[in-house]
PDB file of C-alpha atoms in Angstrom:
ATOM      1  CA  MET A   1      -0.204   0.063  -0.051  1.00  0.00           C
ATOM      2  CA  ALA A   2       1.160   3.556  -0.755  1.00  0.00           C
ATOM      3  CA  ALA A   3       2.590   5.543   1.943  1.00  0.00           C
ATOM      4  CA  LYS A   4      -0.369   8.011   3.239  1.00  0.00           C
ATOM      5  CA  THR A   5       0.738  11.741   2.510  1.00  0.00           C
ATOM      6  CA  ILE A   6      -0.830  14.931   3.631  1.00  0.00           C
ATOM      7  CA  ILE A   7       0.203  18.162   1.838  1.00  0.00           C
ATOM      8  CA  ALA A   8      -1.254  21.120   3.791  1.00  0.00           C
ATOM      9  CA  PHE A   9      -1.293  24.710   2.419  1.00  0.00           C
ATOM     10  CA  ASP A  10      -1.721  28.144   3.383  1.00  0.00           C
ATOM     11  CA  PHE A  11      -3.655  30.060   1.209  1.00  0.00           C
ATOM     12  CA  ASP A  12      -3.087  33.720   1.083  1.00  0.00           C
ATOM     13  CA  GLY A  13       0.616  34.268  -0.169  1.00  0.00           C
ATOM     14  CA  VAL A  14       0.834  30.452  -1.071  1.00  0.00           C
ATOM     15  CA  ILE A  15      -2.083  29.649  -3.241  1.00  0.00           C
ATOM     16  CA  CYS A  16      -3.466  33.024  -4.137  1.00  0.00           C
ATOM     17  CA  ASP A  17      -2.340  36.735  -4.280  1.00  0.00           C
ATOM     18  CA  GLY A  18      -4.951  38.839  -3.021  1.00  0.00           C
ATOM     19  CA  LEU A  19      -3.158  42.187  -2.594  1.00  0.00           C
ATOM     20  CA  PRO A  20      -5.492  44.284  -4.571  1.00  0.00           C
ATOM     21  CA  GLU A  21      -8.552  42.570  -2.526  1.00  0.00           C
ATOM     22  CA  TYR A  22      -6.898  42.975   0.967  1.00  0.00           C
ATOM     23  CA  PHE A  23      -6.409  46.458   0.246  1.00  0.00           C
ATOM     24  CA  HIS A  24      -9.872  47.173  -1.267  1.00  0.00           C
ATOM     25  CA  SER A  25     -11.629  45.416   1.666  1.00  0.00           C
ATOM     26  CA  ALA A  26      -9.558  46.787   4.432  1.00  0.00           C
ATOM     27  CA  TRP A  27     -10.509  50.254   2.872  1.00  0.00           C
ATOM     28  CA  LEU A  28     -14.173  49.647   3.008  1.00  0.00           C
ATOM     29  CA  GLY A  29     -13.773  48.148   6.254  1.00  0.00           C
ATOM     30  CA  TYR A  30     -11.962  51.265   7.512  1.00  0.00           C
ATOM     31  CA  GLN A  31     -14.988  53.245   6.154  1.00  0.00           C
ATOM     32  CA  ARG A  32     -17.347  51.503   8.408  1.00  0.00           C
ATOM     33  CA  ILE A  33     -15.370  51.587  11.498  1.00  0.00           C
ATOM     34  CA  TRP A  34     -14.412  55.561  10.978  1.00  0.00           C
ATOM     35  CA  PRO A  35     -17.457  56.622   8.722  1.00  0.00           C
ATOM     36  CA  ASP A  36     -16.443  60.283   9.886  1.00  0.00           C
ATOM     37  CA  GLU A  37     -12.684  60.061   8.836  1.00  0.00           C
ATOM     38  CA  PRO A  38     -13.031  59.056   5.179  1.00  0.00           C
ATOM     39  CA  ILE A  39      -9.620  58.283   3.442  1.00  0.00           C
ATOM     40  CA  THR A  40      -8.962  58.280  -0.122  1.00  0.00           C
ATOM     41  CA  PRO A  41      -7.468  54.880  -1.441  1.00  0.00           C
ATOM     42  CA  THR A  42      -4.486  56.323  -3.440  1.00  0.00           C
ATOM     43  CA  ALA A  43      -1.759  54.418  -5.142  1.00  0.00           C
ATOM     44  CA  THR A  44       0.504  55.642  -2.558  1.00  0.00           C
ATOM     45  CA  LEU A  45      -1.300  54.602   0.368  1.00  0.00           C
ATOM     46  CA  GLN A  46      -1.829  51.110  -1.736  1.00  0.00           C
ATOM     47  CA  ALA A  47       2.118  50.862  -2.255  1.00  0.00           C
ATOM     48  CA  SER A  48       2.453  51.249   1.517  1.00  0.00           C
ATOM     49  CA  PHE A  49      -0.178  48.922   2.704  1.00  0.00           C
ATOM     50  CA  ASN A  50       1.606  46.527   0.278  1.00  0.00           C
ATOM     51  CA  ASP A  51       4.858  46.820   1.530  1.00  0.00           C
ATOM     52  CA  LEU A  52       3.458  46.213   5.042  1.00  0.00           C
ATOM     53  CA  ARG A  53       1.378  42.819   4.199  1.00  0.00           C
ATOM     54  CA  PRO A  54       4.040  40.818   5.748  1.00  0.00           C
ATOM     55  CA  LEU A  55       2.884  42.126   9.301  1.00  0.00           C
ATOM     56  CA  ILE A  56      -0.407  40.817   8.895  1.00  0.00           C
ATOM     57  CA  GLU A  57      -1.257  37.610  10.703  1.00  0.00           C
ATOM     58  CA  THR A  58      -5.176  37.914  10.529  1.00  0.00           C
ATOM     59  CA  GLY A  59      -7.284  39.697   8.092  1.00  0.00           C
ATOM     60  CA  TRP A  60      -8.902  42.348  10.674  1.00  0.00           C
ATOM     61  CA  GLU A  61      -5.371  43.629  11.231  1.00  0.00           C
ATOM     62  CA  MET A  62      -5.308  45.326   7.848  1.00  0.00           C
ATOM     63  CA  ILE A  63      -7.806  47.661   8.876  1.00  0.00           C
ATOM     64  CA  ILE A  64      -5.423  48.528  11.764  1.00  0.00           C
ATOM     65  CA  LEU A  65      -2.708  48.924   9.215  1.00  0.00           C
ATOM     66  CA  LEU A  66      -4.440  51.490   7.206  1.00  0.00           C
ATOM     67  CA  ARG A  67      -5.014  53.060  10.799  1.00  0.00           C
ATOM     68  CA  ALA A  68      -1.760  53.373  11.313  1.00  0.00           C
ATOM     69  CA  LEU A  69      -0.710  54.680   8.082  1.00  0.00           C
ATOM     70  CA  ARG A  70      -3.323  57.177   8.528  1.00  0.00           C
ATOM     71  CA  GLN A  71      -1.808  58.310  11.761  1.00  0.00           C
ATOM     72  CA  ASP A  72       1.540  58.384  10.096  1.00  0.00           C
ATOM     73  CA  ILE A  73       3.163  56.114  12.373  1.00  0.00           C
ATOM     74  CA  PRO A  74       6.989  55.501  11.601  1.00  0.00           C
ATOM     75  CA  THR A  75       7.320  52.206   9.263  1.00  0.00           C
ATOM     76  CA  VAL A  76      10.326  51.408  11.227  1.00  0.00           C
ATOM     77  CA  GLN A  77       8.336  51.362  14.291  1.00  0.00           C
ATOM     78  CA  LEU A  78       5.365  49.236  12.601  1.00  0.00           C
ATOM     79  CA  TRP A  79       8.312  46.594  11.810  1.00  0.00           C
ATOM     80  CA  GLN A  80       9.639  46.527  15.256  1.00  0.00           C
ATOM     81  CA  ALA A  81       6.626  46.246  17.269  1.00  0.00           C
ATOM     82  CA  TRP A  82       3.606  45.686  15.293  1.00  0.00           C
ATOM     83  CA  SER A  83       1.764  43.538  18.073  1.00  0.00           C
ATOM     84  CA  ALA A  84       2.092  46.126  20.464  1.00  0.00           C
ATOM     85  CA  THR A  85       0.895  48.867  18.023  1.00  0.00           C
ATOM     86  CA  VAL A  86      -2.127  46.887  17.040  1.00  0.00           C
ATOM     87  CA  GLN A  87      -2.889  46.492  20.828  1.00  0.00           C
ATOM     88  CA  ARG A  88      -2.163  50.358  21.604  1.00  0.00           C
ATOM     89  CA  ILE A  89      -4.792  51.099  18.560  1.00  0.00           C
ATOM     90  CA  LEU A  90      -7.406  48.903  19.698  1.00  0.00           C
ATOM     91  CA  GLN A  91      -7.312  50.433  23.028  1.00  0.00           C
ATOM     92  CA  GLN A  92      -7.039  53.970  21.991  1.00  0.00           C
ATOM     93  CA  GLU A  93     -10.252  53.455  19.657  1.00  0.00           C
ATOM     94  CA  ASN A  94     -11.977  51.318  22.057  1.00  0.00           C
ATOM     95  CA  LEU A  95     -12.335  48.643  19.661  1.00  0.00           C
ATOM     96  CA  SER A  96     -11.991  44.740  19.728  1.00  0.00           C
ATOM     97  CA  ALA A  97     -10.591  42.226  17.262  1.00  0.00           C
ATOM     98  CA  ALA A  98     -14.089  40.768  16.743  1.00  0.00           C
ATOM     99  CA  GLN A  99     -15.445  44.129  15.646  1.00  0.00           C
ATOM    100  CA  LEU A 100     -12.804  44.425  13.197  1.00  0.00           C
ATOM    101  CA  MET A 101     -13.389  40.973  12.039  1.00  0.00           C
ATOM    102  CA  GLU A 102     -17.318  41.542  11.413  1.00  0.00           C
ATOM    103  CA  ALA A 103     -16.580  44.734   9.664  1.00  0.00           C
ATOM    104  CA  LEU A 104     -14.051  42.785   7.435  1.00  0.00           C
ATOM    105  CA  ASP A 105     -16.661  40.179   6.852  1.00  0.00           C
ATOM    106  CA  GLN A 106     -19.490  42.119   6.167  1.00  0.00           C
ATOM    107  CA  VAL A 107     -17.808  44.226   3.478  1.00  0.00           C
ATOM    108  CA  ARG A 108     -16.574  40.841   1.850  1.00  0.00           C
ATOM    109  CA  ASP A 109     -19.954  39.518   1.822  1.00  0.00           C
ATOM    110  CA  ARG A 110     -21.506  42.406   0.469  1.00  0.00           C
ATOM    111  CA  GLN A 111     -18.910  42.498  -2.402  1.00  0.00           C
ATOM    112  CA  LEU A 112     -19.787  38.865  -3.121  1.00  0.00           C
ATOM    113  CA  GLN A 113     -23.291  39.406  -3.191  1.00  0.00           C
ATOM    114  CA  THR A 114     -23.345  42.834  -5.388  1.00  0.00           C
ATOM    115  CA  GLN A 115     -19.906  43.045  -7.083  1.00  0.00           C
ATOM    116  CA  LEU A 116     -18.623  39.621  -7.159  1.00  0.00           C
ATOM    117  CA  ASP A 117     -16.652  39.797 -10.598  1.00  0.00           C
ATOM    118  CA  GLN A 118     -15.158  42.684  -9.335  1.00  0.00           C
ATOM    119  CA  TRP A 119     -14.288  40.823  -6.014  1.00  0.00           C
ATOM    120  CA  LEU A 120     -13.129  37.711  -7.835  1.00  0.00           C
ATOM    121  CA  GLY A 121     -11.025  39.786 -10.217  1.00  0.00           C
ATOM    122  CA  ARG A 122      -8.879  41.481  -7.464  1.00  0.00           C
ATOM    123  CA  HIS A 123      -7.136  37.788  -6.863  1.00  0.00           C
ATOM    124  CA  HIS A 124      -4.557  36.318  -8.812  1.00  0.00           C
ATOM    125  CA  PHE A 125      -3.593  32.725  -8.139  1.00  0.00           C
ATOM    126  CA  TYR A 126       0.099  32.078  -8.532  1.00  0.00           C
ATOM    127  CA  PRO A 127       1.284  30.466 -11.590  1.00  0.00           C
ATOM    128  CA  GLY A 128       0.804  26.557 -11.692  1.00  0.00           C
ATOM    129  CA  MET A 129      -0.757  26.415  -8.405  1.00  0.00           C
ATOM    130  CA  VAL A 130      -4.370  25.936  -9.768  1.00  0.00           C
ATOM    131  CA  THR A 131      -2.893  22.763 -11.991  1.00  0.00           C
ATOM    132  CA  LEU A 132      -1.077  21.483  -8.931  1.00  0.00           C
ATOM    133  CA  LEU A 133      -4.206  21.501  -6.797  1.00  0.00           C
ATOM    134  CA  GLN A 134      -6.224  19.839  -9.389  1.00  0.00           C
ATOM    135  CA  ASN A 135      -3.635  17.018  -9.756  1.00  0.00           C
ATOM    136  CA  LEU A 136      -3.249  16.539  -5.989  1.00  0.00           C
ATOM    137  CA  LEU A 137      -7.166  16.053  -5.636  1.00  0.00           C
ATOM    138  CA  GLN A 138      -6.953  13.249  -8.228  1.00  0.00           C
ATOM    139  CA  GLN A 139      -4.255  11.154  -6.239  1.00  0.00           C
ATOM    140  CA  ASN A 140      -5.734   8.170  -4.338  1.00  0.00           C
ATOM    141  CA  ASP A 141      -2.676   8.167  -1.605  1.00  0.00           C
ATOM    142  CA  VAL A 142      -2.522  12.014  -0.983  1.00  0.00           C
ATOM    143  CA  THR A 143      -4.932  14.411   0.735  1.00  0.00           C
ATOM    144  CA  PRO A 144      -4.371  17.973   0.394  1.00  0.00           C
ATOM    145  CA  TYR A 145      -5.613  20.660   2.946  1.00  0.00           C
ATOM    146  CA  ILE A 146      -5.851  24.343   3.246  1.00  0.00           C
ATOM    147  CA  ILE A 147      -5.450  25.834   6.651  1.00  0.00           C
ATOM    148  CA  THR A 148      -5.766  29.450   6.550  1.00  0.00           C
ATOM    149  CA  THR A 149      -7.013  32.395   8.495  1.00  0.00           C
ATOM    150  CA  LYS A 150      -9.531  33.522   5.796  1.00  0.00           C
ATOM    151  CA  GLU A 151     -13.120  32.595   6.150  1.00  0.00           C
ATOM    152  CA  ALA A 152     -13.358  29.090   4.383  1.00  0.00           C
ATOM    153  CA  ARG A 153     -16.506  30.266   2.333  1.00  0.00           C
ATOM    154  CA  PHE A 154     -14.392  33.034   0.940  1.00  0.00           C
ATOM    155  CA  THR A 155     -11.687  30.480   0.132  1.00  0.00           C
ATOM    156  CA  ARG A 156     -13.904  28.129  -1.464  1.00  0.00           C
ATOM    157  CA  GLN A 157     -15.535  30.690  -3.733  1.00  0.00           C
ATOM    158  CA  LEU A 158     -12.318  31.672  -5.345  1.00  0.00           C
ATOM    159  CA  LEU A 159     -11.266  28.037  -5.799  1.00  0.00           C
ATOM    160  CA  GLN A 160     -14.521  27.246  -7.753  1.00  0.00           C
ATOM    161  CA  HIS A 161     -13.815  29.984  -9.709  1.00  0.00           C
ATOM    162  CA  GLN A 162     -10.650  28.708 -10.908  1.00  0.00           C
ATOM    163  CA  ASN A 163     -12.541  25.005 -11.262  1.00  0.00           C
ATOM    164  CA  VAL A 164     -10.877  23.660  -8.198  1.00  0.00           C
ATOM    165  CA  ASP A 165     -13.523  21.638  -6.526  1.00  0.00           C
ATOM    166  CA  PHE A 166     -11.705  21.485  -3.154  1.00  0.00           C
ATOM    167  CA  PRO A 167     -13.758  19.637  -0.535  1.00  0.00           C
ATOM    168  CA  ALA A 168     -15.154  21.849   2.320  1.00  0.00           C
ATOM    169  CA  ALA A 169     -13.929  19.225   4.746  1.00  0.00           C
ATOM    170  CA  GLN A 170     -10.581  19.777   3.651  1.00  0.00           C
ATOM    171  CA  ILE A 171     -10.371  23.604   4.141  1.00  0.00           C
ATOM    172  CA  PHE A 172      -9.617  24.558   7.797  1.00  0.00           C
ATOM    173  CA  GLY A 173     -10.532  28.414   7.906  1.00  0.00           C
ATOM    174  CA  LYS A 174     -10.875  31.201  10.522  1.00  0.00           C
ATOM    175  CA  GLU A 175     -14.411  29.894  11.610  1.00  0.00           C
ATOM    176  CA  GLN A 176     -12.543  27.051  13.051  1.00  0.00           C
ATOM    177  CA  LYS A 177     -11.405  29.533  15.869  1.00  0.00           C
ATOM    178  CA  GLN A 178      -7.955  27.586  16.459  1.00  0.00           C
ATOM    179  CA  SER A 179      -4.513  27.979  15.653  1.00  0.00           C
ATOM    180  CA  LYS A 180      -2.749  26.344  12.552  1.00  0.00           C
ATOM    181  CA  THR A 181      -0.569  24.256  15.002  1.00  0.00           C
ATOM    182  CA  VAL A 182      -3.648  22.617  16.760  1.00  0.00           C
ATOM    183  CA  THR A 183      -5.007  21.974  13.094  1.00  0.00           C
ATOM    184  CA  LEU A 184      -1.944  20.376  12.120  1.00  0.00           C
ATOM    185  CA  LYS A 185      -1.907  18.222  15.385  1.00  0.00           C
ATOM    186  CA  GLN A 186      -5.645  17.120  14.499  1.00  0.00           C
ATOM    187  CA  LEU A 187      -4.708  15.983  10.977  1.00  0.00           C
ATOM    188  CA  LEU A 188      -1.775  13.866  12.231  1.00  0.00           C
ATOM    189  CA  SER A 189      -2.370  10.050  12.705  1.00  0.00           C
ATOM    190  CA  PRO A 190      -0.304   7.035  12.854  1.00  0.00           C
ATOM    191  CA  GLU A 191      -1.019   6.142   9.229  1.00  0.00           C
ATOM    192  CA  VAL A 192       0.462   9.491   7.837  1.00  0.00           C
ATOM    193  CA  GLU A 193       3.989   8.718   6.785  1.00  0.00           C
ATOM    194  CA  THR A 194       4.615  11.930   4.705  1.00  0.00           C
ATOM    195  CA  PHE A 195       3.352  15.390   5.807  1.00  0.00           C
ATOM    196  CA  LEU A 196       4.287  18.746   4.115  1.00  0.00           C
ATOM    197  CA  PHE A 197       3.288  21.943   5.158  1.00  0.00           C
ATOM    198  CA  ILE A 198       3.855  25.073   3.204  1.00  0.00           C
ATOM    199  CA  GLU A 199       3.440  28.803   4.779  1.00  0.00           C
ATOM    200  CA  ASP A 200       4.519  32.362   3.688  1.00  0.00           C
ATOM    201  CA  ARG A 201       4.621  33.440   7.214  1.00  0.00           C
ATOM    202  CA  LEU A 202       7.947  32.515   9.205  1.00  0.00           C
ATOM    203  CA  LYS A 203       6.263  33.020  12.654  1.00  0.00           C
ATOM    204  CA  THR A 204       3.780  30.315  12.234  1.00  0.00           C
ATOM    205  CA  LEU A 205       6.590  28.078  10.826  1.00  0.00           C
ATOM    206  CA  GLU A 206       8.412  28.657  14.032  1.00  0.00           C
ATOM    207  CA  LYS A 207       5.379  27.810  16.078  1.00  0.00           C
ATOM    208  CA  VAL A 208       5.044  24.426  14.186  1.00  0.00           C
ATOM    209  CA  GLN A 209       8.816  23.898  15.064  1.00  0.00           C
ATOM    210  CA  GLN A 210       8.297  24.485  18.893  1.00  0.00           C
ATOM    211  CA  GLN A 211       5.544  21.637  19.075  1.00  0.00           C
ATOM    212  CA  PRO A 212       7.609  18.420  19.757  1.00  0.00           C
ATOM    213  CA  GLU A 213       4.235  16.389  18.478  1.00  0.00           C
ATOM    214  CA  LEU A 214       4.781  18.020  14.877  1.00  0.00           C
ATOM    215  CA  SER A 215       8.446  17.329  14.519  1.00  0.00           C
ATOM    216  CA  THR A 216       7.774  15.037  11.626  1.00  0.00           C
ATOM    217  CA  LEU A 217       6.196  17.625   9.456  1.00  0.00           C
ATOM    218  CA  GLN A 218       8.411  18.674   6.439  1.00  0.00           C
ATOM    219  CA  LEU A 219       8.039  22.546   6.670  1.00  0.00           C
ATOM    220  CA  PHE A 220       8.672  25.070   3.792  1.00  0.00           C
ATOM    221  CA  LEU A 221       8.610  28.831   3.389  1.00  0.00           C
ATOM    222  CA  ALA A 222       7.254  30.250   0.226  1.00  0.00           C
ATOM    223  CA  ASP A 223       9.629  33.015  -1.131  1.00  0.00           C
ATOM    224  CA  TRP A 224       6.748  34.076  -3.465  1.00  0.00           C
ATOM    225  CA  GLY A 225       4.518  35.155  -0.557  1.00  0.00           C
ATOM    226  CA  TYR A 226       4.180  37.946   2.222  1.00  0.00           C
ATOM    227  CA  ASN A 227       7.475  37.670   3.859  1.00  0.00           C
ATOM    228  CA  THR A 228      10.857  39.660   3.773  1.00  0.00           C
ATOM    229  CA  VAL A 229      14.435  38.765   2.871  1.00  0.00           C
ATOM    230  CA  PRO A 230      15.439  38.947   6.689  1.00  0.00           C
ATOM    231  CA  GLU A 231      12.802  36.595   7.448  1.00  0.00           C
ATOM    232  CA  ARG A 232      13.789  34.407   4.538  1.00  0.00           C
ATOM    233  CA  SER A 233      17.241  34.465   5.841  1.00  0.00           C
ATOM    234  CA  SER A 234      16.238  33.575   9.325  1.00  0.00           C
ATOM    235  CA  ALA A 235      14.167  30.382   7.980  1.00  0.00           C
ATOM    236  CA  THR A 236      17.224  29.167   6.475  1.00  0.00           C
ATOM    237  CA  GLN A 237      19.352  29.348   9.581  1.00  0.00           C
ATOM    238  CA  GLN A 238      16.511  27.860  11.588  1.00  0.00           C
ATOM    239  CA  GLY A 239      16.630  24.589   9.062  1.00  0.00           C
ATOM    240  CA  ILE A 240      13.257  25.510   7.135  1.00  0.00           C
ATOM    241  CA  PRO A 241      13.781  25.279   3.557  1.00  0.00           C
ATOM    242  CA  VAL A 242      12.838  28.446   1.684  1.00  0.00           C
ATOM    243  CA  VAL A 243      11.594  27.277  -1.761  1.00  0.00           C
ATOM    244  CA  ASN A 244      10.585  29.244  -4.861  1.00  0.00           C
ATOM    245  CA  LEU A 245       7.170  28.360  -6.971  1.00  0.00           C
ATOM    246  CA  SER A 246       9.006  25.816  -9.296  1.00  0.00           C
ATOM    247  CA  GLN A 247      11.157  24.132  -6.378  1.00  0.00           C
ATOM    248  CA  TRP A 248       7.730  23.748  -4.481  1.00  0.00           C
ATOM    249  CA  VAL A 249       5.966  22.203  -7.536  1.00  0.00           C
ATOM    250  CA  GLN A 250       9.077  19.989  -7.773  1.00  0.00           C
ATOM    251  CA  ALA A 251       8.981  18.631  -4.258  1.00  0.00           C
ATOM    252  CA  VAL A 252       5.468  18.015  -4.282  1.00  0.00           C
ATOM    253  CA  THR A 253       5.747  15.993  -7.436  1.00  0.00           C
ATOM    254  CA  GLU A 254       8.433  14.175  -6.006  1.00  0.00           C
ATOM    255  CA  THR A 255       6.570  13.115  -2.857  1.00  0.00           C
ATOM    256  CA  ILE A 256       3.642  11.978  -4.643  1.00  0.00           C
ATOM    257  CA  SER A 257       5.278  10.184  -7.482  1.00  0.00           C
TER     258      SER A 257
END
């Protein structure tokens, strides 16, 4: 019997590049939170947002990032103390993460209902990734999963638009209300002989490394995602392979062949 293999993917920054959508939805969410302080979505603001996107761990923080840019908080400060900055802004504005999550989900749902084509068009799948997923779903001895901080329903909508019929049971989204390390532990079983996990966020991979139960996982950092040169260098020093898109496709192909 062939070895049982699991290949787990992050979504944003690994499978799909949604930077235009992130900025647009964050801007719409900002308007909901601060309706009396409208901001103009200029190309300059979007460029700053894109540059700082590697800071974001969960989607609602994108609204905070726009607030930080609006307040002219120095970029170096954001890089050095992002978590502290997020908490300070939440306290100053008397906001909760739940409020920001709700605002972001509402503006996305609204776009799905009224501007579906535009919403879909703000996402771009990385070259070869759609074909790779379709291929994996045809394998009998391989189970692909997607583990994302995005709502699973948004993830499925994007995949279906690309003709990828990814089973809902194999997408773990934000609604799971648990960390990626917990999800990975749930997927482990004695039958699993090979387990690959690819992420574009180094902090997530570092958390996985710290879990003794997950020591058998083969971890990969996607260099095409939302990370920085120093992070990629740090990953290499910690023994986490940094792969480009063709190297990743090759690694998967070798695993399932």
